[in-house]
mmCIF file of C-alpha atoms in Angstrom:
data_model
loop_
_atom_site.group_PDB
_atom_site.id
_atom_site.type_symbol
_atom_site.label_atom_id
_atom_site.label_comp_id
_atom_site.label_asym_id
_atom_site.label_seq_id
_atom_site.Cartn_x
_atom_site.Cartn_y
_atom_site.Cartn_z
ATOM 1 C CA UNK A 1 0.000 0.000 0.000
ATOM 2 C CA UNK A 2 1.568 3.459 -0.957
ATOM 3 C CA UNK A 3 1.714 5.640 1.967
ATOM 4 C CA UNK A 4 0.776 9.324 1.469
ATOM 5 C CA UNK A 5 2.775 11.936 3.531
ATOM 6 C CA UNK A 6 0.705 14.036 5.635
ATOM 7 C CA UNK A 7 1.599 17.478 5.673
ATOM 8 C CA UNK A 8 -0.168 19.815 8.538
ATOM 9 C CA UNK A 9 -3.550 21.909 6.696
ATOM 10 C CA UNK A 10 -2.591 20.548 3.010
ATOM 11 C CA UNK A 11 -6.050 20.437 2.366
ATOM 12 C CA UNK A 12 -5.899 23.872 2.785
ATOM 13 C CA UNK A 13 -5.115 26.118 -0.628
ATOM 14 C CA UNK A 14 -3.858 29.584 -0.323
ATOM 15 C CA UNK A 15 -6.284 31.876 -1.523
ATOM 16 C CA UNK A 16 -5.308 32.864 -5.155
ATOM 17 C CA UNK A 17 -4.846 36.540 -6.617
ATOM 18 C CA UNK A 18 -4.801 37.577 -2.908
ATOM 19 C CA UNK A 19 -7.444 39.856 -1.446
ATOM 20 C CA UNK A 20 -10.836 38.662 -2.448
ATOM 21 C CA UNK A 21 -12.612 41.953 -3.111
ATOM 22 C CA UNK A 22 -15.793 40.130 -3.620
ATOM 23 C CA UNK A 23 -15.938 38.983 -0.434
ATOM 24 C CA UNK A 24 -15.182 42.208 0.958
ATOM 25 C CA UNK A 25 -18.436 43.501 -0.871
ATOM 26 C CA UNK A 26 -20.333 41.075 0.588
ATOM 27 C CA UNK A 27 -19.199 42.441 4.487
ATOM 28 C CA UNK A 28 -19.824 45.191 3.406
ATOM 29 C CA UNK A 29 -23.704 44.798 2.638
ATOM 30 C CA UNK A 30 -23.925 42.580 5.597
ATOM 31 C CA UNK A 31 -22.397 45.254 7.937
ATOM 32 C CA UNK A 32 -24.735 48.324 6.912
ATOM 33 C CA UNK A 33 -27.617 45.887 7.048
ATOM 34 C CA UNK A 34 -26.514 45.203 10.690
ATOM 35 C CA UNK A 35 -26.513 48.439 11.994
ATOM 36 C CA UNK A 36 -29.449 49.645 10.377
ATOM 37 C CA UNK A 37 -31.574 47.252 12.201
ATOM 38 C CA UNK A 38 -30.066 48.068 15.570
ATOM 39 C CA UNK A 39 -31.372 51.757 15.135
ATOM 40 C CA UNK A 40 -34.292 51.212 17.180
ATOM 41 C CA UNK A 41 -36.301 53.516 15.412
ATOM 42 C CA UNK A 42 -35.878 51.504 11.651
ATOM 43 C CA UNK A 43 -36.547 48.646 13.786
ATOM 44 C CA UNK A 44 -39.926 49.797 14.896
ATOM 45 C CA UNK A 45 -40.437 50.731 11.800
ATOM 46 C CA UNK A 46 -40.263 47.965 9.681
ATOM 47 C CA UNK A 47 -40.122 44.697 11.759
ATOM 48 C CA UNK A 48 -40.762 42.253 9.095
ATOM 49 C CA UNK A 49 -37.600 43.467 6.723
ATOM 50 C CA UNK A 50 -35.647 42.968 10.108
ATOM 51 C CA UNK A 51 -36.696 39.332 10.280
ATOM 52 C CA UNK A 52 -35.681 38.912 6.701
ATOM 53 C CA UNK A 53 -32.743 40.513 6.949
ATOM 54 C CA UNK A 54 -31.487 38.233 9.952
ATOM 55 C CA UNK A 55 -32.147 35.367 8.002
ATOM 56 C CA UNK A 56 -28.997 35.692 5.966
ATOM 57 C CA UNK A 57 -27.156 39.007 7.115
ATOM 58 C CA UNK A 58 -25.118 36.853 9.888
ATOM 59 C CA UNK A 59 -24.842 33.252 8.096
ATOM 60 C CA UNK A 60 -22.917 35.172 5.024
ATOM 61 C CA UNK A 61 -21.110 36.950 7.642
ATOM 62 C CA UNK A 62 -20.279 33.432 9.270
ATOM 63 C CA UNK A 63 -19.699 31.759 5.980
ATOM 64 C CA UNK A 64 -17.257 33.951 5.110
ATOM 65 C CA UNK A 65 -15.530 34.072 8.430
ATOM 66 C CA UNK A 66 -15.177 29.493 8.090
ATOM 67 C CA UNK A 67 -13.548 30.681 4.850
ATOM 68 C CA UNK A 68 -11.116 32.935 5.506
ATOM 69 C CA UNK A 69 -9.728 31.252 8.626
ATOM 70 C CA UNK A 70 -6.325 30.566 8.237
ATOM 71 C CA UNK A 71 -4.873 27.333 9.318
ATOM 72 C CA UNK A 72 -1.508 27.284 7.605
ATOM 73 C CA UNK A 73 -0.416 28.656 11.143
ATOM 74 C CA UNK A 74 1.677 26.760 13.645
ATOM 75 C CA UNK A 75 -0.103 26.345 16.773
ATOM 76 C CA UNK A 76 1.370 29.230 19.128
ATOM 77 C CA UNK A 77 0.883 31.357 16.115
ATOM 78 C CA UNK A 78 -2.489 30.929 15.426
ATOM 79 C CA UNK A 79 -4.076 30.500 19.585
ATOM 80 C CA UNK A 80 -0.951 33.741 20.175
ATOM 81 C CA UNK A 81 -2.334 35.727 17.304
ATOM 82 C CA UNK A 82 -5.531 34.986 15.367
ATOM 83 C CA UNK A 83 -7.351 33.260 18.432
ATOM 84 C CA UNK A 84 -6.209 35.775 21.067
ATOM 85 C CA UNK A 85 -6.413 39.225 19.607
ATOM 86 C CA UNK A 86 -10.388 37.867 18.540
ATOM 87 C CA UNK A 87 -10.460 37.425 22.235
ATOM 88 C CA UNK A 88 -9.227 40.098 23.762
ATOM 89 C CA UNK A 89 -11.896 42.503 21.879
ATOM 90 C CA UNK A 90 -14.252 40.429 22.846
ATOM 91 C CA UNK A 91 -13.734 39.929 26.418
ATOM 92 C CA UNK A 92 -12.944 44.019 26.742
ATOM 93 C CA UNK A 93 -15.823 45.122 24.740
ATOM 94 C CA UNK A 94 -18.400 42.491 25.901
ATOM 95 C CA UNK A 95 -17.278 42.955 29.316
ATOM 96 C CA UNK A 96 -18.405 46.759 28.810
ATOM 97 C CA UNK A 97 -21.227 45.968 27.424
ATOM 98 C CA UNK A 98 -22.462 43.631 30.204
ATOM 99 C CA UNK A 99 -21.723 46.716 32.758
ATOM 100 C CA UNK A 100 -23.441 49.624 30.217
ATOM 101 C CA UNK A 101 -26.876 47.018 30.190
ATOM 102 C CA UNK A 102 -27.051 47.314 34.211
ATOM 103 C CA UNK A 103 -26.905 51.158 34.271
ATOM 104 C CA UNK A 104 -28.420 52.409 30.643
ATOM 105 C CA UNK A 105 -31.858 51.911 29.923
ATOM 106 C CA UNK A 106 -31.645 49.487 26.845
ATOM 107 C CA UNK A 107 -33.661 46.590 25.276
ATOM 108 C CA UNK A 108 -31.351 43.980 27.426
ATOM 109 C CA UNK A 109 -31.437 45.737 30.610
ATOM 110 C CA UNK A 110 -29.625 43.886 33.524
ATOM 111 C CA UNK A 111 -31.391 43.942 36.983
ATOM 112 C CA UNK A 112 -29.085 43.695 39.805
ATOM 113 C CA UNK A 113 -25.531 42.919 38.347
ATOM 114 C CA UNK A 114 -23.519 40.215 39.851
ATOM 115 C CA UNK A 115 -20.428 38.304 39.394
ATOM 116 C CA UNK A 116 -21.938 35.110 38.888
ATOM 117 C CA UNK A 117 -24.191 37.322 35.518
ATOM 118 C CA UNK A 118 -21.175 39.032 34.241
ATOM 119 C CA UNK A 119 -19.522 35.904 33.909
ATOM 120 C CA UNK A 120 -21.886 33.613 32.838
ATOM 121 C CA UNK A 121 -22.968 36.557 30.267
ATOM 122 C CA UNK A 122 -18.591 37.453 29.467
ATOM 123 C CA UNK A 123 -17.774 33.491 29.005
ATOM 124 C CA UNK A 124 -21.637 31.317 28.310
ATOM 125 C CA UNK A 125 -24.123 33.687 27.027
ATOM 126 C CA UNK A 126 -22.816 37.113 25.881
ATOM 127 C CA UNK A 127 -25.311 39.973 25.949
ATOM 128 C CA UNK A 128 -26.220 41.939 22.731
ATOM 129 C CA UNK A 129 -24.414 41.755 19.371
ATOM 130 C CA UNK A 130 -20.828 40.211 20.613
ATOM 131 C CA UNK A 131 -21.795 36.557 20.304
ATOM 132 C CA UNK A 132 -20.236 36.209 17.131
ATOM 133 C CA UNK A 133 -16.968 36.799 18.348
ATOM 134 C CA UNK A 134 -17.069 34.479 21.023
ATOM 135 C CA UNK A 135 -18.463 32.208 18.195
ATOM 136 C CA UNK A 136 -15.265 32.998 16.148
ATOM 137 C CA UNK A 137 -13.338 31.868 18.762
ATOM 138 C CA UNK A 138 -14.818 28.629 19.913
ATOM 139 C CA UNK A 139 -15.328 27.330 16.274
ATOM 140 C CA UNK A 140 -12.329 29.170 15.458
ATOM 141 C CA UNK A 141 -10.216 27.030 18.079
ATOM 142 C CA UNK A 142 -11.947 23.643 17.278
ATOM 143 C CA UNK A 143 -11.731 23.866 13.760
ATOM 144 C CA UNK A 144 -7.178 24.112 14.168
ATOM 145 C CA UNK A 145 -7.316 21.733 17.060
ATOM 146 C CA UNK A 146 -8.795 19.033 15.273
ATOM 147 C CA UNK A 147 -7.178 19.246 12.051
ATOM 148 C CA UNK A 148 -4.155 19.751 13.830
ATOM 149 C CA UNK A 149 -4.994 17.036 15.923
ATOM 150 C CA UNK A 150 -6.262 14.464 12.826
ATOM 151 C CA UNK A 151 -2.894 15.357 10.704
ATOM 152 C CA UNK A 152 -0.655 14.813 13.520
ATOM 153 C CA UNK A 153 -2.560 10.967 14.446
ATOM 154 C CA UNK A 154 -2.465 10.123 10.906
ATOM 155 C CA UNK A 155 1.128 10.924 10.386
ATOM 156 C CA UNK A 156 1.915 8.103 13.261
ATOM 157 C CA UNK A 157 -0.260 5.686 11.790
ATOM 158 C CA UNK A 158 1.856 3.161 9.509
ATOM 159 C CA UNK A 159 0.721 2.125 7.369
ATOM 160 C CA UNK A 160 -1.523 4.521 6.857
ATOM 161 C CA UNK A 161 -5.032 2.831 6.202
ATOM 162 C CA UNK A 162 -6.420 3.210 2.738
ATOM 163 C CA UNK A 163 -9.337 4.617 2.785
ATOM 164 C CA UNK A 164 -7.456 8.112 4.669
ATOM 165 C CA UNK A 165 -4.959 7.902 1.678
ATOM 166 C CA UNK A 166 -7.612 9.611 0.157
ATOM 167 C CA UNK A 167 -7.637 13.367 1.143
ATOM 168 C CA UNK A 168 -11.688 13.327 1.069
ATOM 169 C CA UNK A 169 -12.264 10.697 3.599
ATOM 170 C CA UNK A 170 -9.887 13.265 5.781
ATOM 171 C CA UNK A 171 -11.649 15.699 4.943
ATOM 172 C CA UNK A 172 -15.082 14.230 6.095
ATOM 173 C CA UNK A 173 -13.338 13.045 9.031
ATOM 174 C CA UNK A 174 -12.529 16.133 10.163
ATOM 175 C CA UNK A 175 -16.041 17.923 9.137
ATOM 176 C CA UNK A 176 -18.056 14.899 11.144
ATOM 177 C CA UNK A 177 -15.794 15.511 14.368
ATOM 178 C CA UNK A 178 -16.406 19.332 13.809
ATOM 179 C CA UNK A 179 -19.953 18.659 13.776
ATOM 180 C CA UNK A 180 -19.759 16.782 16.573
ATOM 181 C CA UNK A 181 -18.569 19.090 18.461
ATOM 182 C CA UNK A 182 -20.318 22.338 16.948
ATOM 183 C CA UNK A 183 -23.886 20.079 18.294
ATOM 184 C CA UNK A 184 -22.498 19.567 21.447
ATOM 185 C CA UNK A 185 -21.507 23.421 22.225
ATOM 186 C CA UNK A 186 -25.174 23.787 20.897
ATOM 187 C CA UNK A 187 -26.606 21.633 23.037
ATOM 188 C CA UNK A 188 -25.205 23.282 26.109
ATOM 189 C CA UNK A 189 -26.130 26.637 25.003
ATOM 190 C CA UNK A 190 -22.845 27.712 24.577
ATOM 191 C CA UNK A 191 -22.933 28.729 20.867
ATOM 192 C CA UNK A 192 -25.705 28.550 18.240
ATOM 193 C CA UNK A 193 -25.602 25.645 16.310
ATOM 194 C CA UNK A 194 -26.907 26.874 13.153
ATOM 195 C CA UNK A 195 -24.441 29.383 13.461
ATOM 196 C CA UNK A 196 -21.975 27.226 14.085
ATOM 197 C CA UNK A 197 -23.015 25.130 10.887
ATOM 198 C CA UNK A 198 -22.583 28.106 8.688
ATOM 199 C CA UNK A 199 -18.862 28.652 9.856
ATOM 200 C CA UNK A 200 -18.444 25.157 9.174
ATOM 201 C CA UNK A 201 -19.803 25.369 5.828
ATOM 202 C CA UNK A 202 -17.161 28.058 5.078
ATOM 203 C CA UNK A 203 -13.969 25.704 5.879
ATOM 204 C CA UNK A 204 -15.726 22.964 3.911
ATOM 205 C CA UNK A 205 -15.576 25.141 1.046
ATOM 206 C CA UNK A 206 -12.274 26.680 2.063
ATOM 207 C CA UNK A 207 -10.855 22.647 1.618
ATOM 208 C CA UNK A 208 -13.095 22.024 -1.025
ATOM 209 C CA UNK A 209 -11.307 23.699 -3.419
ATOM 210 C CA UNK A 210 -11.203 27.545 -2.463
ATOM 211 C CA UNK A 211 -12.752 30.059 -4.659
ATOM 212 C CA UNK A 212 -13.841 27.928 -7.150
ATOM 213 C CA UNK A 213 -15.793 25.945 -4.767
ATOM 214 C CA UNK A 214 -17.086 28.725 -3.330
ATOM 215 C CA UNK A 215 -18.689 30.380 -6.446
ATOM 216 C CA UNK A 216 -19.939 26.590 -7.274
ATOM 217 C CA UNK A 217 -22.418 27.010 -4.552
ATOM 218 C CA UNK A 218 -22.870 30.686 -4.274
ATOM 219 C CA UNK A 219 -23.529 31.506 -8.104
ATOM 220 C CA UNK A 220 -22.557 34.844 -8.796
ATOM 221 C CA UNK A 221 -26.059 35.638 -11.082
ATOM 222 C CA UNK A 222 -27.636 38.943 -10.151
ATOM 223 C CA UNK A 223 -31.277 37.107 -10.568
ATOM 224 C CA UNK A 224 -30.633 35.284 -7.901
ATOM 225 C CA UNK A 225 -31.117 38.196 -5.947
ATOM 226 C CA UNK A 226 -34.927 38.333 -6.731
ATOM 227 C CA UNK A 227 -35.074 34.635 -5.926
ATOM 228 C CA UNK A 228 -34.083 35.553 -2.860
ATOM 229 C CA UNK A 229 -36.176 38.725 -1.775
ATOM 230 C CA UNK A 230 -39.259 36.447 -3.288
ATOM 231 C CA UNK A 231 -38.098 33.360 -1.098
ATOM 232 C CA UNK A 232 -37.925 35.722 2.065
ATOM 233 C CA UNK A 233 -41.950 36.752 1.064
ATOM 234 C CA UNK A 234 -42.676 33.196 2.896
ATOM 235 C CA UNK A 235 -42.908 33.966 6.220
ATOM 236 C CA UNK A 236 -41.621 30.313 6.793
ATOM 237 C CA UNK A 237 -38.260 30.598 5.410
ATOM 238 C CA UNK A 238 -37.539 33.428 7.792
ATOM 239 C CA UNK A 239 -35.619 31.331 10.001
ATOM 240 C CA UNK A 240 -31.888 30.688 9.035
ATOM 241 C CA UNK A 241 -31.871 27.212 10.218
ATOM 242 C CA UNK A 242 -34.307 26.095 7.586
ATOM 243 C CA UNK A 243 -33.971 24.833 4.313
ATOM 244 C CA UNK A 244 -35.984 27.892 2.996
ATOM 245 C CA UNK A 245 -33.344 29.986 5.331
ATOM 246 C CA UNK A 246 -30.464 27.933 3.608
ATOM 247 C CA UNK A 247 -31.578 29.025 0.103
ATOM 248 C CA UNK A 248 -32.194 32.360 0.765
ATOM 249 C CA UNK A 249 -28.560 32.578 2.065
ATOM 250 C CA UNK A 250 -27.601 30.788 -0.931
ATOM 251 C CA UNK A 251 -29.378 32.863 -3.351
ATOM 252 C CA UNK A 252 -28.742 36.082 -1.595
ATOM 253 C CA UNK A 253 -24.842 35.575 -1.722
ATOM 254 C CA UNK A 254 -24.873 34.605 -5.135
ATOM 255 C CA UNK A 255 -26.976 37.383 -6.279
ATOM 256 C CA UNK A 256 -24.813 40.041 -4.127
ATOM 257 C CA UNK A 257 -21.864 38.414 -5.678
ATOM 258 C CA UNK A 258 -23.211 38.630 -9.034
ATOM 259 C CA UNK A 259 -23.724 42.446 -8.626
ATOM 260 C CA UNK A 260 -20.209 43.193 -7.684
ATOM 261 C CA UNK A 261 -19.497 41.051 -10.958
ATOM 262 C CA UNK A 262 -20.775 44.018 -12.702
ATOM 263 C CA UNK A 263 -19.802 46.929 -11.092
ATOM 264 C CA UNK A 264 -17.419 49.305 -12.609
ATOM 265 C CA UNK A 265 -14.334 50.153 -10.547
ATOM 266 C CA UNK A 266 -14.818 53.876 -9.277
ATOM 267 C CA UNK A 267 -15.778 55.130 -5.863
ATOM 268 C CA UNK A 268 -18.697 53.079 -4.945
ATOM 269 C CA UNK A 269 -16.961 50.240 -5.482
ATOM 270 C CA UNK A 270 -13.714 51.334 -3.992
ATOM 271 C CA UNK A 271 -15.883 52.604 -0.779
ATOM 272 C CA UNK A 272 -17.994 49.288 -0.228
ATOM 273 C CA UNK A 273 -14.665 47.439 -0.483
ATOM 274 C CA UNK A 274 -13.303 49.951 2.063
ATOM 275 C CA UNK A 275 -15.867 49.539 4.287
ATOM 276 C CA UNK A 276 -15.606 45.472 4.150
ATOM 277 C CA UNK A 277 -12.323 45.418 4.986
ATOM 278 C CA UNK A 278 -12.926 47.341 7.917
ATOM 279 C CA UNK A 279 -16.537 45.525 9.093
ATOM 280 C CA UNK A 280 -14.788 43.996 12.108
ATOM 281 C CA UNK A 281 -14.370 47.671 13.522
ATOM 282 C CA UNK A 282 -17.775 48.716 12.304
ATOM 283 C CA UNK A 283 -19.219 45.912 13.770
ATOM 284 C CA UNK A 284 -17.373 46.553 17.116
ATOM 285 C CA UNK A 285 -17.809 49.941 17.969
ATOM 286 C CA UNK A 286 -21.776 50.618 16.071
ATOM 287 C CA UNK A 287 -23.502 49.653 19.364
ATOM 288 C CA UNK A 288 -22.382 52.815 20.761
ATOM 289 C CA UNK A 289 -23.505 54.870 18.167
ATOM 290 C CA UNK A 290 -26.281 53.268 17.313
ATOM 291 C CA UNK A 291 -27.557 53.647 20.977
ATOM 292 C CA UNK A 292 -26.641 57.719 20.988
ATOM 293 C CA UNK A 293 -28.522 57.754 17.734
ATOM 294 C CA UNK A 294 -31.526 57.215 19.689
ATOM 295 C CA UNK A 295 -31.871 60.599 20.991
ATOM 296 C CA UNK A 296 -32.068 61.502 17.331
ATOM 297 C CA UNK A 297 -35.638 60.222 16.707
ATOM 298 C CA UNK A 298 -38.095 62.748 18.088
ATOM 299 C CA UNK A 299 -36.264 65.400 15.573
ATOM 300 C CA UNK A 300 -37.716 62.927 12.406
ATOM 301 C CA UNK A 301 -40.828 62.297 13.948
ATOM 302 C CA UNK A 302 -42.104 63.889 10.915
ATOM 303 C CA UNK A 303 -41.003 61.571 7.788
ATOM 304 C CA UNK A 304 -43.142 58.027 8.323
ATOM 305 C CA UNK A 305 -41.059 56.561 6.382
ATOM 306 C CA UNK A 306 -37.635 56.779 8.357
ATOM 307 C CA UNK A 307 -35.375 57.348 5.750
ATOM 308 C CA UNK A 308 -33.826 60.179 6.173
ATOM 309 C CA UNK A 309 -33.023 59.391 10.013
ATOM 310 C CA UNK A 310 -31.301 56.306 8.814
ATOM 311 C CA UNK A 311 -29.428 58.312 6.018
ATOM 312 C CA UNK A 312 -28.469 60.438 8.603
ATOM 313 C CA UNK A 313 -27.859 58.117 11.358
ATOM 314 C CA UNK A 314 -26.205 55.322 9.243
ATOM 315 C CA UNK A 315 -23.638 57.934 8.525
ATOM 316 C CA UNK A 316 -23.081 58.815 11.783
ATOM 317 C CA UNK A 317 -22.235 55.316 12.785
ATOM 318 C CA UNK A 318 -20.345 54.636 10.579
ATOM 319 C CA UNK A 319 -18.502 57.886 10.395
ATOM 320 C CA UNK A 320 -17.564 57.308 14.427
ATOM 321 C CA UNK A 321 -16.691 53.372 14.097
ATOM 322 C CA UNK A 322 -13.735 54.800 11.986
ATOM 323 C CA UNK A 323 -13.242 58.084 13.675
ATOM 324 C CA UNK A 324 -12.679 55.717 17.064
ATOM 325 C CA UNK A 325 -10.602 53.549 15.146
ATOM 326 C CA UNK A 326 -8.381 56.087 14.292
ATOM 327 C CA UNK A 327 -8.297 57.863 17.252
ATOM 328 C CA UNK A 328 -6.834 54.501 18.763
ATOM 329 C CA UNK A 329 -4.340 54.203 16.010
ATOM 330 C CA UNK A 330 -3.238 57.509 16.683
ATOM 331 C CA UNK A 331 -2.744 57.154 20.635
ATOM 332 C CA UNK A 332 -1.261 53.326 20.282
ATOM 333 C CA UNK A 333 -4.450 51.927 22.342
ATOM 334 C CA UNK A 334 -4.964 49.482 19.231
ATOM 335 C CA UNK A 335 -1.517 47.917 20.063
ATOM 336 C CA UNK A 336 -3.678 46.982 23.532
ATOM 337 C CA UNK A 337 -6.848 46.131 22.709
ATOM 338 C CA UNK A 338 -6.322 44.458 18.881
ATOM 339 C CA UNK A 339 -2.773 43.360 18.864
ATOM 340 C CA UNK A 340 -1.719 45.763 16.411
ATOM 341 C CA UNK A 341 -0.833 49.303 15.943
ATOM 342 C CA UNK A 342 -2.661 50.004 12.568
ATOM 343 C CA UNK A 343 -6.304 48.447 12.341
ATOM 344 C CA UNK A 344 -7.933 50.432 9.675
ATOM 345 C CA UNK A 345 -7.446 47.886 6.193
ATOM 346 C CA UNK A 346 -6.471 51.185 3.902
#
């Protein structure tokens, strides 16, 4: 039997042509869509577009994350770097969070803070819109460990038996313990599991064959786009862990992606890339503008509609995410609280 060296992640291809601008496009939707619906005021205003805008606004977001994790790290690397500085935000801006729901008068007001809540809201079940980074790095830390884990067993087995000569069997070896352990975490309430499912579905595709297997399954057609906004009519596939959810995250990427396909390079598409690059930020520090932009709303009382408030406001937030950002840059806080000194993607 012909043994096949192992090497660590080689089911893992380097993305080609480097950035994936397309991708960036796509955070980029997702990210305005995300703050828009936590002004409170849009949200009162049109409740049902919310709904079927969280059917797919956070599994692209998720998708995309599964895909762009990189493995090709060695283990202090990626826990000392990638795993780390997506904790460290987390932990400092959740943990603020957590303290500004016991004094402000939000939607997920805290009675009676303790240490027992903070915790169990800082490490089990985070408060407001942070969960995704504690998602990140749960799934994020699973996903290494195991392949890590599976390469390093298989490299000790000789001989090596034939059905894992096949990189596909590893593969699937390594996606069933993944699930596994995704259900498990979702079972205890510690992450979503249909959440956790989407991430997954990213490194499938990440192994699968990269970009190309991505735009097998997200088609970049801009009809698909309609599909999707007429799928998301049914009140039923509303949900993101059904199979009406699943297509309309399907059909929505596809048709986003399709759009960018046609859109001439000039400042619109120079600015949503901009802003893609830089979601991680936006979607960090928009809670705190986003609440502020409350006291906004009795001065556009007058327009029904709401669209000039979130014109208005959506600049704002977005405005201050990278005016914060900079500031932080500026006075070397970023080297603290991301790892880095320069966190704005130019």
């Amino acid at each position: 039997m012909k043994i096949i060296p192992i090497r660590q992640h080689e089911l893992i291809p380097p993305l080609k042509g480097g950035r994936l601008e397309g991708l960036d496009f796509l955070k980029c939707v997702m990210i305005l869509l995300m703050i828009t619906f936590h002004l409170v005021y849009i949200e009162g205003l049109y409740p049902t577009v919310k709904t079927a805008v969280y059917t797919f606004h956070m599994p692209v977001f998720l998708v995309i994350s599964g895909f762009l994790m990189n493995l090709n790290k060695n283990p202090r690397t990626f826990y000392g770097r990638t795993i780390l500085w997506l904790l460290v935000p987390y932990l400092w801006i959740e943990g603020a969070y957590i303290v500004g729901a016991a004094v402000l008068p939000i939607h997920e007001h805290i009675d009676g803070l303790t240490a027992a809540v903070f915790l169990d809201r800082l490490l089990l079940h985070p408060l407001g819109p942070y969960w995704y980074l504690q998602l990140m790095v749960i799934c994020g830390s699973c996903y290494y460990a195991v392949c890590w884990a599976t390469d390093r067993l298989l490299e000790q087995c000789t001989p090596l038996p034939r059905p894992l000569c096949n990189p596909n069997v590893r593969l699937s070896v390594k996606m069933l313990i993944l699930f596994g352990l995704y259900y498990l975490f979702g079972a205890l309430g510690i992450v979503s599991f249909p959440c956790a499912l989407y991430f997954l579905l990213g490194a499938l595709l990440r192994n699968e064959g990269g970009e190309r297997a991505f735009t097998q399954l997200f088609i970049p057609r801009r009809p698909l786009l309609f599909i999707a906004i007429a799928l998301l009519l049914v009140p039923e596939f509303r949900d993101k862990a059904s199979f009406g959810g699943i297509l309309v995250v399907v059909a929505m990427t596809g048709g986003l992606m399709g759009v960018f396909a046609k859109m001439k390079d000039g400042k619109v598409r120079q600015t949503a890339c901009f802003l893609g690059r830089n979601s991680l930020l936006l979607y960090i520090f928009s809670p705190v503008f986003t609440i502020l932009c409350k006291v906004l709303i009795p001065l556009f009382r007058f327009d029904p509609t709401g669209i000039l408030y979130w014109i208005i406001c959506l600049t704002v937030c977005v405005c201050g995410c990278l005016a914060v950002s900079w500031f932080l840059e500026r006075t070397r806080l970023s080297v603290v609280l991301f790892g880095k000194r320069q966190i704005i993607s130019v």
